[in-house]
Coordinates of C-alpha atoms in Angstrom, one line a residue:
M1 CA 22.1 3.1 30.9
R2 CA 21.8 4.9 27.5
L3 CA 23.0 1.8 25.6
A4 CA 20.3 -0.3 27.3
S5 CA 17.6 2.2 26.4
L6 CA 18.9 2.3 22.8
L7 CA 18.9 -1.5 22.6
A8 CA 15.4 -1.7 24.0
T9 CA 14.1 0.9 21.5
S10 CA 15.8 -1.0 18.6
A11 CA 14.2 -4.3 19.7
C12 CA 10.7 -2.7 19.9
I13 CA 11.2 -1.2 16.4
L14 CA 12.3 -4.6 15.0
C15 CA 9.4 -6.3 16.6
L16 CA 6.9 -3.9 15.2
M17 CA 8.4 -4.2 11.7
G18 CA 8.2 -8.0 11.9
C19 CA 4.7 -8.1 13.3
S20 CA 3.3 -5.7 10.6
S21 CA 4.3 -8.0 7.7
S22 CA 1.7 -10.7 8.2
A23 CA -1.2 -10.9 5.8
V24 CA -4.8 -10.4 6.9
Q25 CA -7.3 -13.0 5.8
G26 CA -9.5 -11.1 3.3
Y27 CA -12.4 -13.5 3.4
D28 CA -14.7 -15.3 5.8
G29 CA -14.3 -18.9 6.8
P30 CA -11.3 -21.2 7.5
A31 CA -7.8 -20.4 6.3
L32 CA -7.1 -21.9 2.9
S33 CA -3.8 -23.1 1.4
R34 CA -1.6 -20.7 -0.7
D35 CA -2.5 -22.4 -4.0
E36 CA -6.3 -21.7 -3.2
T37 CA -5.8 -18.0 -2.5
A38 CA -3.8 -15.0 -3.7
L39 CA -1.6 -12.6 -1.8
I40 CA -1.9 -8.9 -2.3
R41 CA 0.4 -6.4 -0.5
M42 CA 1.3 -2.7 -0.6
R43 CA 4.8 -1.9 -1.7
R44 CA 6.5 -0.7 1.4
P45 CA 6.4 3.1 1.7
N46 CA 10.2 3.3 2.3
R47 CA 10.6 1.8 -1.3
M48 CA 8.3 4.4 -2.8
R49 CA 9.8 7.9 -2.8
R50 CA 7.6 10.6 -1.3
V51 CA 5.0 8.2 0.2
R52 CA 4.6 8.5 4.0
S53 CA 2.0 5.8 4.4
A54 CA -0.1 3.4 2.3
E55 CA -2.7 0.9 3.3
I56 CA -5.4 -1.5 2.1
V57 CA -8.5 -0.2 3.9
A58 CA -11.3 -2.5 2.5
I59 CA -11.8 -5.6 0.5
D60 CA -15.0 -5.9 -1.5
T61 CA -16.0 -9.3 -2.9
P62 CA -19.3 -10.6 -4.3
V63 CA -20.0 -12.1 -0.9
G64 CA -19.6 -8.8 1.0
A65 CA -17.1 -6.1 2.1
I66 CA -14.5 -6.5 4.8
S67 CA -13.0 -3.4 6.5
V68 CA -9.3 -3.8 7.1
D69 CA -6.3 -1.6 7.8
T70 CA -3.4 -3.6 6.6
Q71 CA -0.4 -3.8 4.3
A72 CA -1.1 -7.3 3.0
A73 CA -4.1 -9.7 2.7
T74 CA -5.0 -13.1 1.3
L75 CA -7.9 -13.2 -1.2
L76 CA -10.2 -15.8 -2.7
P77 CA -10.2 -16.1 -6.5
G78 CA -12.8 -14.1 -8.4
E79 CA -13.8 -10.5 -9.0
T80 CA -12.6 -8.3 -6.1
C81 CA -12.2 -4.6 -5.4
I82 CA -9.5 -3.3 -3.0
A83 CA -9.9 0.1 -1.5
V84 CA -6.5 1.8 -0.9
E85 CA -5.4 5.0 0.8
A86 CA -2.0 6.8 0.7
R87 CA -0.5 9.9 2.3
T88 CA 2.5 11.6 0.8
I89 CA 5.3 13.3 2.7
S90 CA 3.6 16.7 2.1
L91 CA 0.5 15.2 3.8
H92 CA -1.6 15.1 0.7
S93 CA -3.9 12.1 0.9
A94 CA -5.7 10.1 -1.8
S95 CA -7.8 7.0 -2.1
G96 CA -8.8 4.7 -4.9
Y97 CA -10.4 1.4 -5.8
L98 CA -8.6 -1.4 -7.7
C99 CA -11.0 -3.9 -9.2
F100 CA -9.7 -7.1 -10.8
D101 CA -10.1 -10.8 -11.2
V102 CA -8.1 -12.5 -8.5
R103 CA -6.3 -15.7 -9.7
A104 CA -5.5 -18.4 -7.1
G105 CA -1.8 -18.9 -6.5
S106 CA -1.0 -15.4 -7.7
S107 CA 0.8 -12.6 -5.9
Y108 CA 0.1 -8.9 -6.4
E109 CA 1.7 -5.7 -5.3
I110 CA 0.1 -2.3 -5.1
Q111 CA 2.4 0.6 -6.2
I112 CA 1.8 4.3 -5.9
L113 CA 3.1 6.9 -8.3
T114 CA 3.5 10.4 -7.0
V115 CA 3.7 13.7 -8.8
V116 CA 5.4 16.9 -7.6
N117 CA 3.5 20.2 -8.2
E118 CA 5.8 23.3 -7.8
F119 CA 4.5 26.7 -6.9
P120 CA 7.1 29.1 -8.4
A121 CA 5.0 32.1 -7.4
F122 CA 6.0 31.5 -3.7
P123 CA 9.8 31.0 -3.9
D124 CA 10.4 32.2 -0.3
L125 CA 8.4 29.5 1.3
Y126 CA 10.3 26.7 3.1
S127 CA 9.1 24.3 0.4
N128 CA 7.4 25.4 -2.8
E129 CA 6.4 21.8 -3.6
E130 CA 3.3 19.8 -3.0
I131 CA 3.5 16.1 -3.6
G132 CA 0.4 14.3 -4.7
V133 CA -0.7 10.8 -5.6
A134 CA -1.0 10.4 -9.4
E135 CA -1.8 6.7 -9.7
F136 CA -2.4 3.5 -7.8
S137 CA -1.4 0.5 -9.8
L138 CA -1.7 -3.3 -9.2
I139 CA 1.2 -5.4 -10.5
D140 CA 1.1 -9.2 -10.9
T141 CA 4.5 -10.0 -9.3
T142 CA 4.8 -13.3 -11.2
T143 CA 4.6 -11.7 -14.7
G144 CA 5.5 -8.1 -13.9
D145 CA 2.4 -7.0 -15.8
T146 CA 0.2 -4.2 -14.7
V147 CA -3.3 -5.7 -13.9
V148 CA -5.1 -2.4 -13.3
A149 CA -4.2 1.3 -12.7
V150 CA -6.4 4.1 -11.5
T151 CA -6.0 7.8 -10.8
P152 CA -7.4 9.0 -7.5

């Protein structure tokens, strides 16, 4: 009985992990081919030390803004701003806007740099560290270049 419960839980977790990886269409109208759009995605929090969660929360284009809550989105070419939010393992939250010129056929990744602030005056606390977000950066995954970086 315990094994069946464990297997069912594992299957649910795998399903959730698989379902969360699809990209949201970040524009109105019919779906376009990959060479007509660009893909932007958050670097998975488990690959960024000290980040609990990170999401794209809005996409602002010259045509209008779209509210989303996603890890990945397809975008049309042109000037676009992406609103992102992150929460660290010490529950510090931050947000920022990454504005850039989207190129069709490109792929981008949003990375988050964290900083540790220590409080030596309180050594007997369970943790004398606060982890904050120092920077959001957008990387062109084809070239490895940083397209834009902002501090929250």
